[in-house]
């Protein structure tokens, strides 16, 4: 029964793959890369660790697959921004990003990255790559402002801090805030990072 | 030779204690709580793991000692703020905080906390306790603004994100930015979190 599906695996294989990927996301996001063993992921997926190795190879390769989003985050952001007026943009952007990243698969991907980034060089690079290089930098460039790298990195730092405080440290009242409320508080900050002269408050 | 020093330990004990604490800070901040074993810390301190157990007890107890600052961060901040004009306050505050936290012992404490907070419940509570409850909340309260908890938590999130992106993920150009430059970019954000109506950008 070969030839079903793009990789020619037997039927049922893609179901198992998806189950393993979602188990991997769950375990990586709850425990971080280091503590997440293949055994724990196998137990969570209800399969044998050997099957995971068969499908994905090493833990590092499994991690890479697990943090792959089913869409291009840069494209999504750029197309959102293209239709927007500048006034109040920060708040709408923040709400859009939060509603995307705090739900479904993206939430697991983001938490897996943030939980792992503090100890794993690979995950550190993945944070930079996914959040800044692929998502924020193309979006900031699309706004036509100078110094796009610095602006994208500052928005990335805002986002990393917010997600860690909200979902990992679970610091109140931020942990329980609605997305709308958070977006209102953070919107002007996004606009500052996007549009203001970041050197304006010159010292001396 | 009893009675030398407040705990009555033999001479040289406080030197060993300090050496172990600074080794613990180095290992916790490089690897996070989970990966930092007593053995690694002992190797770094050039002593026996048994000596660490003798002085500090468990790893958790050693961690608590290692993240204890020699000053009260809230007092320091409140006294800094008390002499300041409101204009440009954010930039000066940011520069003051960065120059304090990015150097010497505080740097090790902060990195140990941030590297550990993603996986350890204890470290998560310590982040909230040290950064927000003890340092930021008293300072924001001293400004006499409403909704101090939310403001302190938002500034905490800014700081967590900045430190992780700058020192853990090492994302450019933020990783190489001077403290002065960062302070200028982030100053207006601090002022927004401190003084603005955080609900002003109402949706609908």
mmCIF file of C-alpha atoms in Angstrom:
data_model
loop_
_atom_site.group_PDB
_atom_site.id
_atom_site.type_symbol
_atom_site.label_atom_id
_atom_site.label_comp_id
_atom_site.label_asym_id
_atom_site.label_seq_id
_atom_site.Cartn_x
_atom_site.Cartn_y
_atom_site.Cartn_z
ATOM 1 C CA UNK A 1 0.000 0.000 0.000
ATOM 2 C CA UNK A 2 2.758 2.435 -0.911
ATOM 3 C CA UNK A 3 2.281 5.833 -2.477
ATOM 4 C CA UNK A 4 -0.390 7.210 -0.134
ATOM 5 C CA UNK A 5 0.724 10.665 0.972
ATOM 6 C CA UNK A 6 3.654 12.698 -0.221
ATOM 7 C CA UNK A 7 6.335 10.597 1.457
ATOM 8 C CA UNK A 8 4.948 7.248 0.383
ATOM 9 C CA UNK A 9 4.408 6.005 3.923
ATOM 10 C CA UNK A 10 1.771 3.411 4.736
ATOM 11 C CA UNK A 11 -1.712 4.728 5.665
ATOM 12 C CA UNK A 12 -1.932 5.673 9.316
ATOM 13 C CA UNK A 13 1.649 6.898 9.402
ATOM 14 C CA UNK A 14 0.665 10.550 9.102
ATOM 15 C CA UNK A 15 -1.801 10.095 11.969
ATOM 16 C CA UNK A 16 0.977 8.688 14.132
ATOM 17 C CA UNK A 17 3.342 11.462 13.034
ATOM 18 C CA UNK A 18 0.820 14.132 13.962
ATOM 19 C CA UNK A 19 0.160 12.478 17.311
ATOM 20 C CA UNK A 20 3.892 12.364 18.042
ATOM 21 C CA UNK A 21 4.381 15.982 16.954
ATOM 22 C CA UNK A 22 1.599 17.202 19.170
ATOM 23 C CA UNK A 23 2.935 15.118 22.087
ATOM 24 C CA UNK A 24 6.405 16.552 21.439
ATOM 25 C CA UNK A 25 5.023 20.105 21.464
ATOM 26 C CA UNK A 26 3.203 19.402 24.729
ATOM 27 C CA UNK A 27 6.253 17.941 26.477
ATOM 28 C CA UNK A 28 8.759 20.488 25.108
ATOM 29 C CA UNK A 29 6.460 23.343 26.099
ATOM 30 C CA UNK A 30 5.831 21.993 29.591
ATOM 31 C CA UNK A 31 9.396 20.999 30.437
ATOM 32 C CA UNK A 32 11.822 22.609 28.000
ATOM 33 C CA UNK A 33 14.197 20.874 25.622
ATOM 34 C CA UNK A 34 16.591 19.410 28.176
ATOM 35 C CA UNK A 35 14.075 17.712 30.428
ATOM 36 C CA UNK A 36 11.899 16.452 27.577
ATOM 37 C CA UNK A 37 13.171 12.932 26.887
ATOM 38 C CA UNK A 38 12.123 10.778 23.948
ATOM 39 C CA UNK A 39 10.684 8.349 26.502
ATOM 40 C CA UNK A 40 8.387 11.010 28.004
ATOM 41 C CA UNK A 41 7.255 12.092 24.553
ATOM 42 C CA UNK A 42 6.584 8.472 23.573
ATOM 43 C CA UNK A 43 4.557 7.906 26.730
ATOM 44 C CA UNK A 44 2.568 11.091 26.024
ATOM 45 C CA UNK A 45 1.915 9.988 22.427
ATOM 46 C CA UNK A 46 0.993 6.473 23.503
ATOM 47 C CA UNK A 47 3.611 4.869 21.277
ATOM 48 C CA UNK A 48 7.058 3.384 21.427
ATOM 49 C CA UNK A 49 10.197 5.577 21.499
ATOM 50 C CA UNK A 50 11.527 3.484 18.616
ATOM 51 C CA UNK A 51 8.650 4.679 16.429
ATOM 52 C CA UNK A 52 9.615 8.292 17.133
ATOM 53 C CA UNK A 53 13.208 7.594 16.148
ATOM 54 C CA UNK A 54 11.942 5.853 13.023
ATOM 55 C CA UNK A 55 9.831 8.861 11.964
ATOM 56 C CA UNK A 56 11.953 11.784 13.143
ATOM 57 C CA UNK A 57 15.500 10.660 13.917
ATOM 58 C CA UNK A 58 17.137 12.480 16.842
ATOM 59 C CA UNK A 59 15.518 14.590 19.553
ATOM 60 C CA UNK A 60 16.975 17.680 17.874
ATOM 61 C CA UNK A 61 15.310 16.745 14.586
ATOM 62 C CA UNK A 62 12.033 16.092 16.360
ATOM 63 C CA UNK A 63 12.305 19.505 18.040
ATOM 64 C CA UNK A 64 12.815 21.211 14.671
ATOM 65 C CA UNK A 65 9.712 19.551 13.265
ATOM 66 C CA UNK A 66 7.705 20.323 16.392
ATOM 67 C CA UNK A 67 8.418 24.059 16.174
ATOM 68 C CA UNK A 68 7.592 24.306 12.482
ATOM 69 C CA UNK A 69 4.439 26.356 12.014
ATOM 70 C CA UNK A 70 1.884 25.405 9.372
ATOM 71 C CA UNK A 71 2.034 28.977 8.015
ATOM 72 C CA UNK A 72 4.631 31.662 7.355
ATOM 73 C CA UNK A 73 4.438 34.077 10.323
ATOM 74 C CA UNK A 74 6.066 36.886 8.320
ATOM 75 C CA UNK A 75 3.567 36.647 5.480
ATOM 76 C CA UNK A 76 0.655 36.631 7.908
ATOM 77 C CA UNK A 77 1.934 39.731 9.732
ATOM 78 C CA UNK A 78 2.855 41.664 6.606
ATOM 79 C CA UNK A 79 -0.535 41.032 5.079
ATOM 80 C CA UNK A 80 -2.262 42.093 8.317
ATOM 81 C CA UNK A 81 -0.261 45.322 8.456
ATOM 82 C CA UNK A 82 -0.806 46.215 4.804
ATOM 83 C CA UNK A 83 -4.477 46.988 5.349
ATOM 84 C CA UNK A 84 -4.073 49.018 8.552
ATOM 85 C CA UNK A 85 -4.223 52.701 9.386
ATOM 86 C CA UNK A 86 -1.349 53.931 11.532
ATOM 87 C CA UNK A 87 -3.507 55.275 14.344
ATOM 88 C CA UNK A 88 -4.060 52.647 17.007
ATOM 89 C CA UNK A 89 -2.032 50.197 14.951
ATOM 90 C CA UNK A 90 -0.017 48.968 17.948
ATOM 91 C CA UNK A 91 -3.064 47.833 19.859
ATOM 92 C CA UNK A 92 -4.618 46.068 16.872
ATOM 93 C CA UNK A 93 -1.310 44.426 15.987
ATOM 94 C CA UNK A 94 -0.823 43.235 19.560
ATOM 95 C CA UNK A 95 -4.302 41.794 19.689
ATOM 96 C CA UNK A 96 -3.832 40.069 16.359
ATOM 97 C CA UNK A 97 -0.502 38.563 17.400
ATOM 98 C CA UNK A 98 -1.769 37.449 20.810
ATOM 99 C CA UNK A 99 -4.875 35.852 19.356
ATOM 100 C CA UNK A 100 -2.677 33.941 16.895
ATOM 101 C CA UNK A 101 0.145 32.917 19.227
ATOM 102 C CA UNK A 102 -1.763 32.142 22.372
ATOM 103 C CA UNK A 103 -4.042 29.578 20.787
ATOM 104 C CA UNK A 104 -3.786 26.181 19.138
ATOM 105 C CA UNK A 105 -0.553 24.844 17.759
ATOM 106 C CA UNK A 106 1.297 28.172 17.834
ATOM 107 C CA UNK A 107 0.923 28.369 21.596
ATOM 108 C CA UNK A 108 2.695 25.015 22.012
ATOM 109 C CA UNK A 109 5.423 26.052 19.578
ATOM 110 C CA UNK A 110 6.003 29.365 21.329
ATOM 111 C CA UNK A 111 6.127 27.874 24.819
ATOM 112 C CA UNK A 112 8.408 25.050 23.660
ATOM 113 C CA UNK A 113 10.771 27.679 22.279
ATOM 114 C CA UNK A 114 10.684 29.964 25.309
ATOM 115 C CA UNK A 115 11.055 27.134 27.816
ATOM 116 C CA UNK A 116 13.980 25.727 25.876
ATOM 117 C CA UNK A 117 15.728 28.958 24.908
ATOM 118 C CA UNK A 118 17.193 29.551 28.342
ATOM 119 C CA UNK A 119 19.367 26.460 28.225
ATOM 120 C CA UNK A 120 19.693 25.301 24.644
ATOM 121 C CA UNK A 121 21.811 27.060 22.060
ATOM 122 C CA UNK A 122 19.705 25.498 19.280
ATOM 123 C CA UNK A 123 16.495 26.812 20.783
ATOM 124 C CA UNK A 124 18.064 30.231 21.250
ATOM 125 C CA UNK A 125 18.765 30.400 17.552
ATOM 126 C CA UNK A 126 15.279 29.135 16.795
ATOM 127 C CA UNK A 127 13.731 31.960 18.872
ATOM 128 C CA UNK A 128 15.694 34.549 16.966
ATOM 129 C CA UNK A 129 14.960 32.886 13.653
ATOM 130 C CA UNK A 130 11.235 32.325 14.054
ATOM 131 C CA UNK A 131 10.247 35.405 16.045
ATOM 132 C CA UNK A 132 12.543 38.057 14.658
ATOM 133 C CA UNK A 133 14.083 37.023 11.341
ATOM 134 C CA UNK A 134 10.984 35.375 9.907
ATOM 135 C CA UNK A 135 8.068 37.143 11.610
ATOM 136 C CA UNK A 136 8.981 40.614 12.870
ATOM 137 C CA UNK A 137 11.764 41.771 10.599
ATOM 138 C CA UNK A 138 9.833 41.411 7.314
ATOM 139 C CA UNK A 139 6.890 43.179 8.940
ATOM 140 C CA UNK A 140 8.930 46.110 10.231
ATOM 141 C CA UNK A 141 10.671 46.391 6.850
ATOM 142 C CA UNK A 142 7.262 46.523 5.200
ATOM 143 C CA UNK A 143 6.508 49.661 7.248
ATOM 144 C CA UNK A 144 9.382 51.440 5.523
ATOM 145 C CA UNK A 145 11.050 52.694 8.711
ATOM 146 C CA UNK A 146 14.823 52.972 9.211
ATOM 147 C CA UNK A 147 16.797 50.764 11.605
ATOM 148 C CA UNK A 148 14.439 47.808 11.100
ATOM 149 C CA UNK A 149 16.694 45.259 12.857
ATOM 150 C CA UNK A 150 16.738 47.179 16.117
ATOM 151 C CA UNK A 151 12.982 47.817 16.012
ATOM 152 C CA UNK A 152 12.233 44.162 15.263
ATOM 153 C CA UNK A 153 14.526 43.004 18.072
ATOM 154 C CA UNK A 154 12.923 45.412 20.572
ATOM 155 C CA UNK A 155 9.449 44.159 19.651
ATOM 156 C CA UNK A 156 10.805 40.619 19.931
ATOM 157 C CA UNK A 157 12.096 41.402 23.438
ATOM 158 C CA UNK A 158 8.711 42.842 24.397
ATOM 159 C CA UNK A 159 7.030 39.711 23.159
ATOM 160 C CA UNK A 160 9.468 37.293 24.823
ATOM 161 C CA UNK A 161 9.113 39.117 28.153
ATOM 162 C CA UNK A 162 5.350 39.248 27.950
ATOM 163 C CA UNK A 163 4.970 35.568 27.085
ATOM 164 C CA UNK A 164 7.387 34.417 29.790
ATOM 165 C CA UNK A 165 5.781 36.563 32.465
ATOM 166 C CA UNK A 166 2.275 35.596 31.366
ATOM 167 C CA UNK A 167 2.653 31.888 30.615
ATOM 168 C CA UNK A 168 5.812 30.638 32.291
ATOM 169 C CA UNK A 169 6.298 32.745 35.445
ATOM 170 C CA UNK A 170 2.510 33.362 35.508
ATOM 171 C CA UNK A 171 2.887 36.728 37.168
ATOM 172 C CA UNK A 172 -0.343 38.457 38.170
ATOM 173 C CA UNK A 173 -2.164 40.530 37.079
ATOM 174 C CA UNK A 174 -0.637 39.943 33.643
ATOM 175 C CA UNK A 175 -1.293 36.197 33.681
ATOM 176 C CA UNK A 176 -5.063 36.735 34.004
ATOM 177 C CA UNK A 177 -5.385 39.861 31.854
ATOM 178 C CA UNK A 178 -7.592 39.584 28.790
ATOM 179 C CA UNK A 179 -5.857 39.884 25.444
ATOM 180 C CA UNK A 180 -7.788 43.116 24.799
ATOM 181 C CA UNK A 181 -6.564 44.705 28.002
ATOM 182 C CA UNK A 182 -2.963 43.675 27.395
ATOM 183 C CA UNK A 183 -3.160 44.934 23.822
ATOM 184 C CA UNK A 184 -4.331 48.348 25.045
ATOM 185 C CA UNK A 185 -1.470 48.612 27.546
ATOM 186 C CA UNK A 186 1.160 47.441 25.057
ATOM 187 C CA UNK A 187 -0.134 49.061 21.868
ATOM 188 C CA UNK A 188 1.573 52.432 22.433
ATOM 189 C CA UNK A 189 4.832 50.577 23.127
ATOM 190 C CA UNK A 190 4.643 48.758 19.794
ATOM 191 C CA UNK A 191 4.029 52.107 18.064
ATOM 192 C CA UNK A 192 7.007 53.643 19.863
ATOM 193 C CA UNK A 193 9.250 50.785 18.697
ATOM 194 C CA UNK A 194 7.835 50.913 15.174
ATOM 195 C CA UNK A 195 7.764 54.631 14.441
ATOM 196 C CA UNK A 196 9.578 56.825 16.979
ATOM 197 C CA UNK A 197 13.125 58.059 16.807
ATOM 198 C CA UNK A 198 14.659 55.657 19.310
ATOM 199 C CA UNK A 199 17.533 58.037 19.994
ATOM 200 C CA UNK A 200 15.350 61.052 20.705
ATOM 201 C CA UNK A 201 15.639 60.989 24.474
ATOM 202 C CA UNK A 202 19.296 61.900 24.197
ATOM 203 C CA UNK A 203 21.366 62.057 27.328
ATOM 204 C CA UNK A 204 23.870 64.858 27.908
ATOM 205 C CA UNK B 1 39.404 28.686 67.314
ATOM 206 C CA UNK B 2 35.623 29.106 67.622
ATOM 207 C CA UNK B 3 33.779 32.390 67.799
ATOM 208 C CA UNK B 4 35.299 34.089 64.751
ATOM 209 C CA UNK B 5 32.471 35.447 62.566
ATOM 210 C CA UNK B 6 28.783 35.693 63.318
ATOM 211 C CA UNK B 7 28.073 31.963 62.987
ATOM 212 C CA UNK B 8 31.054 30.836 64.985
ATOM 213 C CA UNK B 9 32.632 28.922 62.109
ATOM 214 C CA UNK B 10 36.355 28.317 61.973
ATOM 215 C CA UNK B 11 38.481 30.967 60.221
ATOM 216 C CA UNK B 12 38.498 30.510 56.447
ATOM 217 C CA UNK B 13 34.934 29.219 56.403
ATOM 218 C CA UNK B 14 33.483 32.502 55.146
ATOM 219 C CA UNK B 15 36.081 32.562 52.361
ATOM 220 C CA UNK B 16 35.011 29.075 51.301
ATOM 221 C CA UNK B 17 31.348 30.042 51.567
ATOM 222 C CA UNK B 18 31.867 33.080 49.345
ATOM 223 C CA UNK B 19 33.825 31.011 46.840
ATOM 224 C CA UNK B 20 31.036 28.411 46.718
ATOM 225 C CA UNK B 21 28.336 31.077 46.385
ATOM 226 C CA UNK B 22 30.107 32.744 43.525
ATOM 227 C CA UNK B 23 30.666 29.354 41.837
ATOM 228 C CA UNK B 24 26.981 28.539 42.351
ATOM 229 C CA UNK B 25 25.962 31.852 40.785
ATOM 230 C CA UNK B 26 28.256 31.185 37.823
ATOM 231 C CA UNK B 27 26.940 27.668 37.212
ATOM 232 C CA UNK B 28 23.261 28.489 37.828
ATOM 233 C CA UNK B 29 23.503 31.490 35.511
ATOM 234 C CA UNK B 30 25.282 29.561 32.763
ATOM 235 C CA UNK B 31 23.162 26.406 32.853
ATOM 236 C CA UNK B 32 19.962 27.031 34.793
ATOM 237 C CA UNK B 33 18.790 25.318 37.958
ATOM 238 C CA UNK B 34 18.125 21.872 36.516
ATOM 239 C CA UNK B 35 21.414 21.315 34.753
ATOM 240 C CA UNK B 36 23.501 22.820 37.565
ATOM 241 C CA UNK B 37 24.495 19.858 39.719
ATOM 242 C CA UNK B 38 26.225 20.089 43.084
ATOM 243 C CA UNK B 39 29.149 18.253 41.492
ATOM 244 C CA UNK B 40 29.588 20.905 38.779
ATOM 245 C CA UNK B 41 29.386 23.677 41.356
ATOM 246 C CA UNK B 42 31.949 21.913 43.553
ATOM 247 C CA UNK B 43 34.307 21.507 40.584
ATOM 248 C CA UNK B 44 33.904 25.211 39.759
ATOM 249 C CA UNK B 45 34.591 26.202 43.367
ATOM 250 C CA UNK B 46 37.547 23.867 43.597
ATOM 251 C CA UNK B 47 36.166 22.022 46.598
ATOM 252 C CA UNK B 48 34.346 18.858 47.518
ATOM 253 C CA UNK B 49 30.570 18.518 47.047
ATOM 254 C CA UNK B 50 30.378 17.356 50.658
ATOM 255 C CA UNK B 51 31.661 20.755 51.795
ATOM 256 C CA UNK B 52 28.822 22.465 49.913
ATOM 257 C CA UNK B 53 26.275 20.192 51.565
ATOM 258 C CA UNK B 54 27.907 20.927 54.894
ATOM 259 C CA UNK B 55 27.646 24.706 54.444
ATOM 260 C CA UNK B 56 24.368 25.049 52.546
ATOM 261 C CA UNK B 57 22.319 21.843 52.742
ATOM 262 C CA UNK B 58 20.344 21.014 49.601
ATOM 263 C CA UNK B 59 20.722 22.439 46.108
ATOM 264 C CA UNK B 60 17.502 24.393 46.641
ATOM 265 C CA UNK B 61 18.929 25.986 49.782
ATOM 266 C CA UNK B 62 22.157 26.806 47.960
ATOM 267 C CA UNK B 63 20.126 28.405 45.158
ATOM 268 C CA UNK B 64 18.249 30.587 47.637
ATOM 269 C CA UNK B 65 21.516 31.809 49.139
ATOM 270 C CA UNK B 66 23.047 32.359 45.719
ATOM 271 C CA UNK B 67 20.225 34.649 44.589
ATOM 272 C CA UNK B 68 20.227 36.723 47.753
ATOM 273 C CA UNK B 69 21.447 40.232 46.988
ATOM 274 C CA UNK B 70 23.662 42.115 49.428
ATOM 275 C CA UNK B 71 21.235 45.067 49.292
ATOM 276 C CA UNK B 72 17.490 45.660 49.209
ATOM 277 C CA UNK B 73 16.629 46.336 45.553
ATOM 278 C CA UNK B 74 13.394 48.104 46.497
ATOM 279 C CA UNK B 75 15.119 50.532 48.859
ATOM 280 C CA UNK B 76 17.762 51.304 46.261
ATOM 281 C CA UNK B 77 15.164 52.040 43.580
ATOM 282 C CA UNK B 78 12.859 54.048 45.797
ATOM 283 C CA UNK B 79 15.725 56.208 46.995
ATOM 284 C CA UNK B 80 16.895 56.732 43.402
ATOM 285 C CA UNK B 81 13.399 57.769 42.294
ATOM 286 C CA UNK B 82 12.808 60.120 45.207
ATOM 287 C CA UNK B 83 15.349 62.640 43.912
ATOM 288 C CA UNK B 84 14.244 62.594 40.266
ATOM 289 C CA UNK B 85 12.295 64.946 38.030
ATOM 290 C CA UNK B 86 9.577 63.268 35.979
ATOM 291 C CA UNK B 87 10.867 64.439 32.599
ATOM 292 C CA UNK B 88 13.226 61.886 31.114
ATOM 293 C CA UNK B 89 12.796 59.740 34.215
ATOM 294 C CA UNK B 90 12.332 56.527 32.207
ATOM 295 C CA UNK B 91 15.694 56.788 30.504
ATOM 296 C CA UNK B 92 17.560 57.631 33.693
ATOM 297 C CA UNK B 93 15.782 54.845 35.588
ATOM 298 C CA UNK B 94 16.591 52.322 32.861
ATOM 299 C CA UNK B 95 20.231 53.339 32.834
ATOM 300 C CA UNK B 96 20.416 53.127 36.604
ATOM 301 C CA UNK B 97 18.818 49.685 36.665
ATOM 302 C CA UNK B 98 20.958 48.338 33.813
ATOM 303 C CA UNK B 99 24.163 49.623 35.349
ATOM 304 C CA UNK B 100 23.223 47.926 38.611
ATOM 305 C CA UNK B 101 21.918 44.633 37.255
ATOM 306 C CA UNK B 102 24.317 43.997 34.438
ATOM 307 C CA UNK B 103 27.419 44.134 36.567
ATOM 308 C CA UNK B 104 29.021 42.220 39.413
ATOM 309 C CA UNK B 105 27.061 39.902 41.621
ATOM 310 C CA UNK B 106 23.633 41.124 40.513
ATOM 311 C CA UNK B 107 24.311 40.024 36.963
ATOM 312 C CA UNK B 108 24.936 36.449 38.111
ATOM 313 C CA UNK B 109 21.835 36.505 40.291
ATOM 314 C CA UNK B 110 19.650 37.816 37.492
ATOM 315 C CA UNK B 111 20.917 35.343 34.908
ATOM 316 C CA UNK B 112 20.625 32.448 37.357
ATOM 317 C CA UNK B 113 17.001 33.429 37.927
ATOM 318 C CA UNK B 114 16.117 33.923 34.269
ATOM 319 C CA UNK B 115 17.845 30.740 33.120
ATOM 320 C CA UNK B 116 16.101 28.753 35.842
ATOM 321 C CA UNK B 117 12.677 30.362 35.727
ATOM 322 C CA UNK B 118 11.647 28.587 32.547
ATOM 323 C CA UNK B 119 11.739 25.157 34.132
ATOM 324 C CA UNK B 120 11.699 25.527 37.896
ATOM 325 C CA UNK B 121 8.631 26.511 39.886
ATOM 326 C CA UNK B 122 10.845 27.738 42.725
ATOM 327 C CA UNK B 123 12.816 29.988 40.414
ATOM 328 C CA UNK B 124 9.602 31.309 38.885
ATOM 329 C CA UNK B 125 8.437 32.418 42.288
ATOM 330 C CA UNK B 126 11.850 33.893 42.993
ATOM 331 C CA UNK B 127 11.671 36.002 39.801
ATOM 332 C CA UNK B 128 8.313 37.392 40.805
ATOM 333 C CA UNK B 129 9.435 37.934 44.357
ATOM 334 C CA UNK B 130 12.780 39.596 43.710
ATOM 335 C CA UNK B 131 12.006 41.580 40.585
ATOM 336 C CA UNK B 132 8.417 42.632 41.122
ATOM 337 C CA UNK B 133 7.361 42.280 44.751
ATOM 338 C CA UNK B 134 10.607 43.509 46.272
ATOM 339 C CA UNK B 135 12.103 45.834 43.660
ATOM 340 C CA UNK B 136 9.495 47.251 41.302
ATOM 341 C CA UNK B 137 6.291 47.293 43.295
ATOM 342 C CA UNK B 138 7.602 49.447 46.178
ATOM 343 C CA UNK B 139 9.104 51.828 43.608
ATOM 344 C CA UNK B 140 5.904 52.172 41.580
ATOM 345 C CA UNK B 141 3.911 52.630 44.797
ATOM 346 C CA UNK B 142 6.305 55.393 45.783
ATOM 347 C CA UNK B 143 5.318 57.262 42.600
ATOM 348 C CA UNK B 144 1.747 57.471 43.887
ATOM 349 C CA UNK B 145 0.113 56.146 40.700
ATOM 350 C CA UNK B 146 -2.973 53.897 40.652
ATOM 351 C CA UNK B 147 -2.897 50.246 39.577
ATOM 352 C CA UNK B 148 0.662 49.756 40.861
ATOM 353 C CA UNK B 149 0.607 45.944 40.551
ATOM 354 C CA UNK B 150 -0.111 45.999 36.820
ATOM 355 C CA UNK B 151 2.476 48.724 36.175
ATOM 356 C CA UNK B 152 5.130 46.878 38.177
ATOM 357 C CA UNK B 153 4.370 43.610 36.367
ATOM 358 C CA UNK B 154 4.561 45.295 32.940
ATOM 359 C CA UNK B 155 7.928 46.842 33.790
ATOM 360 C CA UNK B 156 8.983 43.416 35.077
ATOM 361 C CA UNK B 157 7.978 41.860 31.743
ATOM 362 C CA UNK B 158 9.940 44.511 29.862
ATOM 363 C CA UNK B 159 12.966 43.779 31.966
ATOM 364 C CA UNK B 160 12.683 39.977 31.704
ATOM 365 C CA UNK B 161 12.332 40.190 27.920
ATOM 366 C CA UNK B 162 15.216 42.609 27.557
ATOM 367 C CA UNK B 163 17.582 40.574 29.728
ATOM 368 C CA UNK B 164 16.708 37.273 28.024
ATOM 369 C CA UNK B 165 17.067 38.703 24.534
ATOM 370 C CA UNK B 166 20.292 40.537 25.426
ATOM 371 C CA UNK B 167 22.087 37.988 27.609
ATOM 372 C CA UNK B 168 20.529 34.579 26.976
ATOM 373 C CA UNK B 169 19.325 34.562 23.362
ATOM 374 C CA UNK B 170 21.987 37.229 22.564
ATOM 375 C CA UNK B 171 19.892 38.728 19.798
ATOM 376 C CA UNK B 172 21.552 41.484 17.763
ATOM 377 C CA UNK B 173 21.637 44.441 17.721
ATOM 378 C CA UNK B 174 20.298 44.453 21.294
ATOM 379 C CA UNK B 175 23.055 42.184 22.622
ATOM 380 C CA UNK B 176 25.762 44.675 21.611
ATOM 381 C CA UNK B 177 23.886 47.903 22.337
ATOM 382 C CA UNK B 178 25.382 50.196 24.933
ATOM 383 C CA UNK B 179 23.371 50.680 28.109
ATOM 384 C CA UNK B 180 22.891 54.338 27.192
ATOM 385 C CA UNK B 181 21.419 53.509 23.818
ATOM 386 C CA UNK B 182 19.075 50.869 25.253
ATOM 387 C CA UNK B 183 18.018 53.252 27.994
ATOM 388 C CA UNK B 184 17.092 55.898 25.415
ATOM 389 C CA UNK B 185 14.996 53.424 23.412
ATOM 390 C CA UNK B 186 13.259 51.977 26.492
ATOM 391 C CA UNK B 187 12.903 55.139 28.594
ATOM 392 C CA UNK B 188 9.627 56.277 27.011
ATOM 393 C CA UNK B 189 8.232 52.764 27.531
ATOM 394 C CA UNK B 190 9.017 52.892 31.245
ATOM 395 C CA UNK B 191 7.298 56.283 31.458
ATOM 396 C CA UNK B 192 4.257 54.895 29.624
ATOM 397 C CA UNK B 193 4.018 51.996 32.080
ATOM 398 C CA UNK B 194 4.580 54.287 35.061
ATOM 399 C CA UNK B 195 2.332 57.245 34.284
ATOM 400 C CA UNK B 196 -0.059 56.718 31.363
ATOM 401 C CA UNK B 197 -3.641 55.546 31.528
ATOM 402 C CA UNK B 198 -3.092 51.973 30.376
ATOM 403 C CA UNK B 199 -6.696 51.681 29.220
ATOM 404 C CA UNK B 200 -6.663 54.829 27.092
ATOM 405 C CA UNK B 201 -6.356 53.156 23.733
ATOM 406 C CA UNK B 202 -9.840 51.724 24.052
ATOM 407 C CA UNK B 203 -11.090 49.380 21.362
ATOM 408 C CA UNK B 204 -14.601 49.607 19.925
#
